[in-house]
Short mmCIF file of C-alpha atoms and ligand atoms in Angstrom, two decimals:
data_model
loop_
_atom_site.label_atom_id
_atom_site.label_comp_id
_atom_site.label_asym_id
_atom_site.label_seq_id
_atom_site.Cartn_x
_atom_site.Cartn_y
_atom_site.Cartn_z
CA MET A 1 22.12 30.49 16.17
CA SER A 2 19.64 33.22 15.61
CA LEU A 3 16.06 32.20 14.60
CA SER A 4 16.50 34.48 11.18
CA ARG A 5 19.68 32.62 10.85
CA THR A 6 18.45 29.23 10.61
CA LEU A 7 15.43 30.31 8.69
CA LYS A 8 17.65 31.82 5.60
CA GLN A 9 19.53 28.35 5.59
CA PHE A 10 16.68 26.51 5.55
CA CYS A 11 15.44 28.73 2.67
CA PHE A 12 18.41 28.47 0.80
CA ILE A 13 19.14 24.40 1.58
CA GLY A 14 15.18 24.38 0.00
CA PHE A 15 16.10 26.35 -2.51
CA THR A 16 19.09 25.12 -3.95
CA PHE A 17 17.48 21.34 -3.66
CA LEU A 18 14.58 22.57 -5.96
CA ILE A 19 16.90 24.31 -8.66
CA THR A 20 19.10 20.86 -8.92
CA ALA A 21 15.88 18.84 -8.83
CA GLY A 22 14.76 20.39 -12.56
CA ALA A 23 18.36 20.25 -13.85
CA ALA A 24 19.46 17.83 -16.31
CA PHE A 25 22.16 15.20 -15.83
CA ALA A 26 24.56 12.87 -17.90
CA THR A 27 23.30 9.52 -18.96
CA GLY A 28 22.80 6.96 -16.03
CA PRO A 29 22.99 7.74 -12.10
CA GLU A 30 25.93 9.90 -10.90
CA PRO A 31 27.62 10.21 -7.33
CA TRP A 32 25.62 12.78 -5.14
CA GLN A 33 22.84 12.97 -7.77
CA MET A 34 19.28 14.04 -6.45
CA ASN A 35 16.31 12.44 -8.02
CA PHE A 36 15.98 10.26 -10.59
CA GLN A 37 18.45 9.49 -13.56
CA PRO A 38 17.99 10.76 -16.98
CA ALA A 39 14.64 9.24 -18.66
CA VAL A 40 14.91 7.42 -21.55
CA THR A 41 11.44 6.31 -22.02
CA PRO A 42 8.00 8.09 -22.37
CA VAL A 43 7.22 6.25 -19.03
CA MET A 44 9.94 7.46 -17.01
CA GLN A 45 9.84 11.03 -18.54
CA GLU A 46 6.19 11.19 -16.96
CA THR A 47 7.02 9.38 -14.06
CA ASN A 48 9.91 12.14 -13.44
CA ASP A 49 7.25 14.78 -13.95
CA PHE A 50 4.68 13.68 -11.69
CA HIS A 51 7.46 13.14 -9.09
CA MET A 52 8.45 16.85 -9.65
CA LEU A 53 5.14 18.07 -9.69
CA LEU A 54 4.66 16.38 -6.16
CA LEU A 55 7.70 17.48 -4.67
CA TRP A 56 6.70 21.29 -5.28
CA ILE A 57 3.05 20.06 -3.67
CA ILE A 58 4.83 18.97 -0.61
CA THR A 59 7.08 21.69 -0.17
CA ALA A 60 4.51 24.24 -0.58
CA ILE A 61 2.85 22.44 1.82
CA ALA A 62 5.70 21.80 4.53
CA ALA A 63 6.41 25.42 4.55
CA PHE A 64 2.98 26.50 5.39
CA VAL A 65 2.79 24.51 8.09
CA LEU A 66 6.26 25.25 9.30
CA LEU A 67 5.10 28.91 8.93
CA LEU A 68 1.87 28.48 10.62
CA MET A 69 3.29 26.87 13.58
CA ILE A 70 5.94 29.48 13.88
CA TYR A 71 3.37 32.23 14.13
CA VAL A 72 1.35 30.15 16.49
CA PHE A 73 4.69 29.99 18.60
CA ILE A 74 5.21 33.66 18.53
CA ARG A 75 2.09 34.81 18.88
CA PHE A 76 -0.12 32.40 21.24
CA ASN A 77 2.75 31.45 23.66
CA ALA A 78 2.42 31.87 27.38
CA ARG A 79 3.84 35.33 27.66
CA ALA A 80 2.73 37.54 24.51
CA ASN A 81 -1.16 35.84 24.85
CA PRO A 82 -1.73 35.24 28.62
CA GLU A 83 -5.49 35.33 28.55
CA PRO A 84 -6.39 32.52 26.12
CA GLN A 85 -9.74 32.25 24.09
CA GLN A 86 -12.04 29.71 25.28
CA PHE A 87 -14.09 28.94 21.79
CA SER A 88 -13.60 25.89 20.07
CA HIS A 89 -14.94 25.62 16.79
CA ASN A 90 -14.85 27.80 13.70
CA THR A 91 -17.16 26.08 10.92
CA LEU A 92 -15.56 28.31 7.93
CA LEU A 93 -12.18 27.18 8.96
CA GLU A 94 -13.20 23.40 9.54
CA VAL A 95 -14.72 23.48 5.64
CA ILE A 96 -11.50 25.04 4.36
CA TRP A 97 -8.98 22.72 6.23
CA THR A 98 -11.56 19.69 4.88
CA ALA A 99 -11.96 20.89 1.22
CA VAL A 100 -8.57 22.35 0.67
CA PRO A 101 -7.08 18.59 1.01
CA ILE A 102 -9.48 16.98 -0.80
CA LEU A 103 -9.07 19.38 -3.69
CA ILE A 104 -5.47 18.62 -3.65
CA LEU A 105 -5.70 14.48 -3.32
CA VAL A 106 -7.62 15.15 -6.52
CA LEU A 107 -4.86 17.01 -7.94
CA ILE A 108 -2.59 14.77 -7.43
CA ALA A 109 -4.75 11.29 -8.76
CA ILE A 110 -5.43 12.91 -12.15
CA PRO A 111 -1.99 12.31 -13.34
CA SER A 112 -0.96 9.73 -11.17
CA LEU A 113 -4.26 7.55 -12.71
CA ARG A 114 -2.96 8.76 -15.92
CA LEU A 115 0.66 7.69 -15.62
CA LEU A 116 -0.96 4.37 -13.86
CA PHE A 117 -2.49 3.59 -17.14
CA LEU A 118 0.35 4.49 -19.53
CA GLN A 119 2.20 1.83 -17.70
CA ASP A 120 -0.43 -1.14 -17.51
CA VAL A 121 -2.12 -0.71 -20.93
CA ILE A 122 0.85 -1.96 -23.32
CA PRO A 123 0.67 -0.17 -26.63
CA GLU A 124 0.59 -2.19 -30.23
CA ALA A 125 4.36 -3.57 -29.57
CA ASP A 126 7.26 -3.85 -32.84
CA PHE A 127 8.53 -7.29 -30.95
CA THR A 128 8.64 -9.21 -27.53
CA ILE A 129 11.17 -10.01 -25.19
CA LYS A 130 10.77 -12.63 -22.87
CA THR A 131 13.14 -12.66 -19.67
CA THR A 132 13.50 -15.20 -16.62
CA GLY A 133 15.39 -14.76 -13.70
CA TYR A 134 17.38 -17.24 -12.39
CA GLN A 135 19.54 -17.65 -9.13
CA TRP A 136 21.47 -15.59 -10.06
CA TYR A 137 21.46 -14.21 -13.53
CA TRP A 138 19.42 -13.61 -16.51
CA GLY A 139 17.72 -15.27 -19.26
CA TYR A 140 16.53 -13.41 -22.27
CA GLU A 141 14.48 -14.95 -25.51
CA TYR A 142 13.35 -12.91 -28.59
CA PRO A 143 10.52 -15.18 -29.72
CA ASP A 144 9.46 -12.94 -32.77
CA HIS A 145 13.07 -13.01 -34.25
CA GLY A 146 13.55 -16.59 -33.54
CA ILE A 147 16.24 -15.95 -30.62
CA GLY A 148 16.37 -18.91 -28.27
CA GLU A 149 16.87 -17.99 -24.80
CA TYR A 150 20.57 -16.86 -24.03
CA PHE A 151 21.76 -16.00 -20.69
CA ALA A 152 23.38 -12.82 -19.27
CA ASN A 153 25.84 -13.08 -16.35
CA MET A 154 27.79 -10.22 -14.52
CA VAL A 155 30.85 -9.53 -15.92
CA PRO A 156 33.51 -10.12 -12.54
CA GLU A 157 35.73 -7.17 -11.29
CA GLU A 158 38.86 -8.73 -12.84
CA ALA A 159 37.37 -8.94 -16.15
CA LEU A 160 35.51 -5.56 -16.78
CA ALA A 161 36.39 -3.78 -19.75
CA GLU A 162 37.83 -0.03 -20.27
CA GLY A 163 34.39 1.56 -19.24
CA GLN A 164 32.12 -0.77 -17.99
CA PRO A 165 30.84 -0.15 -14.71
CA ARG A 166 31.24 -2.71 -11.79
CA LEU A 167 28.20 -4.80 -10.42
CA LEU A 168 26.19 -3.78 -13.66
CA ALA A 169 27.93 -4.82 -16.68
CA THR A 170 26.65 -8.13 -18.02
CA ASP A 171 28.38 -10.41 -20.81
CA ASN A 172 25.48 -10.51 -22.76
CA PRO A 173 23.69 -7.30 -22.48
CA VAL A 174 19.67 -7.11 -24.03
CA VAL A 175 20.04 -5.31 -27.59
CA VAL A 176 17.21 -2.90 -28.49
CA PRO A 177 16.48 -0.79 -31.44
CA VAL A 178 16.14 2.71 -30.66
CA GLY A 179 12.30 4.40 -30.78
CA ALA A 180 10.96 0.50 -30.90
CA THR A 181 7.96 -0.19 -28.65
CA VAL A 182 9.12 -3.47 -26.71
CA ARG A 183 6.55 -5.86 -25.52
CA LEU A 184 8.47 -7.37 -22.18
CA LEU A 185 7.56 -10.83 -20.70
CA VAL A 186 8.81 -11.09 -17.08
CA THR A 187 8.92 -14.58 -15.13
CA ALA A 188 11.30 -16.82 -13.21
CA GLY A 189 13.09 -20.09 -12.96
CA ASP A 190 13.39 -20.52 -9.39
CA VAL A 191 12.36 -17.86 -6.74
CA LEU A 192 10.99 -14.57 -6.90
CA HIS A 193 13.37 -11.88 -9.04
CA ASN A 194 12.61 -8.03 -10.25
CA TRP A 195 13.55 -6.61 -13.51
CA ALA A 196 14.41 -2.97 -12.88
CA MET A 197 15.56 -0.66 -15.02
CA PRO A 198 15.19 2.45 -13.46
CA PRO A 199 15.96 4.73 -16.72
CA PHE A 200 13.04 3.06 -18.46
CA GLY A 201 10.88 3.46 -15.44
CA ILE A 202 10.27 -0.71 -15.20
CA LYS A 203 10.20 -2.60 -11.74
CA MET A 204 8.27 -5.72 -12.50
CA ASP A 205 8.15 -8.89 -10.35
CA ALA A 206 9.89 -12.09 -11.87
CA VAL A 207 7.27 -14.86 -10.28
CA PRO A 208 7.88 -18.51 -10.73
CA GLY A 209 5.01 -19.96 -12.79
CA ARG A 210 3.79 -16.04 -13.77
CA MET A 211 3.89 -14.29 -16.85
CA ASN A 212 4.39 -10.14 -15.86
CA GLU A 213 3.78 -8.04 -18.77
CA THR A 214 5.16 -4.50 -19.22
CA TRP A 215 6.72 -2.46 -22.07
CA PHE A 216 9.30 0.48 -22.82
CA GLN A 217 9.98 2.55 -25.82
CA ALA A 218 13.53 3.43 -25.58
CA LEU A 219 14.02 7.09 -27.24
CA GLU A 220 17.82 7.50 -26.94
CA GLU A 221 20.56 5.29 -27.94
CA GLY A 222 23.03 4.17 -24.84
CA THR A 223 23.74 1.39 -22.58
CA TYR A 224 21.68 1.61 -19.37
CA TYR A 225 21.84 -0.62 -16.37
CA GLY A 226 19.52 -1.84 -13.71
CA GLN A 227 19.40 -4.76 -11.31
CA CYS A 228 17.37 -7.65 -9.33
CA SER A 229 15.58 -6.02 -7.16
CA GLU A 230 13.90 -8.84 -5.54
CA LEU A 231 15.21 -10.22 -2.74
CA CYS A 232 16.13 -13.62 -4.21
CA GLY A 233 19.42 -15.05 -2.34
CA GLN A 234 23.28 -15.00 -1.55
CA LEU A 235 23.85 -13.52 -5.14
CA HIS A 236 20.89 -10.99 -5.08
CA ALA A 237 23.42 -8.33 -5.91
CA PHE A 238 25.07 -9.88 -8.56
CA MET A 239 22.60 -10.46 -11.20
CA PRO A 240 22.70 -6.88 -12.64
CA ILE A 241 20.37 -5.90 -16.06
CA GLU A 242 22.18 -4.29 -18.91
CA VAL A 243 20.75 -3.00 -21.56
CA ARG A 244 22.04 -1.61 -25.25
CA VAL A 245 19.97 0.79 -26.86
CA VAL A 246 21.37 0.73 -30.54
CA SER A 247 20.15 1.82 -33.99
CA GLN A 248 18.05 -0.31 -36.12
CA ARG A 249 20.73 -1.15 -38.68
CA GLU A 250 23.19 -2.42 -35.58
CA PHE A 251 20.08 -4.20 -34.34
CA ASN A 252 19.38 -6.04 -37.45
CA THR A 253 23.40 -6.98 -37.34
CA TRP A 254 22.89 -8.04 -33.85
CA VAL A 255 19.69 -10.17 -34.51
CA ARG A 256 21.61 -12.21 -37.60
CA ALA A 257 24.75 -12.47 -35.38
CA GLN A 258 22.42 -14.63 -32.96
CA GLY A 259 21.32 -16.54 -35.80
CA GLY A 260 17.80 -14.55 -35.45
CA THR A 261 15.80 -13.44 -38.59
CA VAL A 262 15.20 -9.79 -38.91
CA LEU A 263 11.38 -8.71 -39.32
CA ALA A 264 9.73 -7.73 -41.97
CA GLN A 265 9.05 -4.40 -41.04
CA ALA A 266 12.83 -3.90 -39.55
CA GLU A 267 14.05 -5.42 -43.36
CA THR A 268 12.68 -2.18 -44.89
CA ILE A 269 14.15 0.08 -42.22
CA ASP A 270 17.28 -1.59 -42.93
CA VAL A 271 17.31 -1.20 -46.34
CA ALA A 272 16.29 1.97 -46.01
CA ALA A 273 19.14 2.90 -43.81
CA GLN A 274 21.43 1.32 -46.07
CA ASP A 275 20.28 3.45 -48.85
CA THR A 276 20.62 6.72 -47.01
CA ALA A 277 24.11 5.60 -45.74
CA GLN A 278 24.91 5.20 -49.61
CA ASP A 279 23.60 8.47 -51.14
CU1 LIG B 301 17.13 -12.18 -8.12
#
């Protein structure tokens, strides 16, 4: 294969990669998908944007280094350049190749720190959900609604309903209203687990005897799936996480069905939504 053909193919693959990287995908992961699945929360949206920024930077650096190497191979090989130069220092060049990487790192550090604080600083939450990892299922509690702990087990393959994904669907999903800011407390009852929800940008360790804290604000209705992401034993792969993001009204109905109390501010939303529906 000629060099120019290889180069052309390389450019084609790189270009296709960058084009597909920016395209939007359907809900959830897709076979042969590149990059992250669609973001549902502001944190994941920012994470995705940051990932795309890094992808452009890293592609530019890799292309620059590759072209530089090709140039050196052709211009300075023993045949093309039989008598090499003997100097070994160039102050200007050395300043440039020190300063430019520093500038690139600073450029990366600013959005990186902003994202870190966005994830870490929990905004004023509408309510709290507490999740506990067990071998091998998850427990969920809605303390503000007075809903005691219930358990979410994986739906076995033979019991899957139409549209339920294998190894990801649970019998008692987490239900949250769309747009609500939820504070999530994460702990474990036996060994280390990890509550990971890719479309929300969450991967939080569940540690026995310790309460970790994170948050999310799901902006699109739908059913989203995640998995335990900390090796926790024999059935580690079989304790999925299912979150249903529903309208405030549906959420209020669900809360009542669980024997919980609808929060005062949500009651207003509930009534307002009913009024709109009746009009
Ligand atoms: Cu686990």
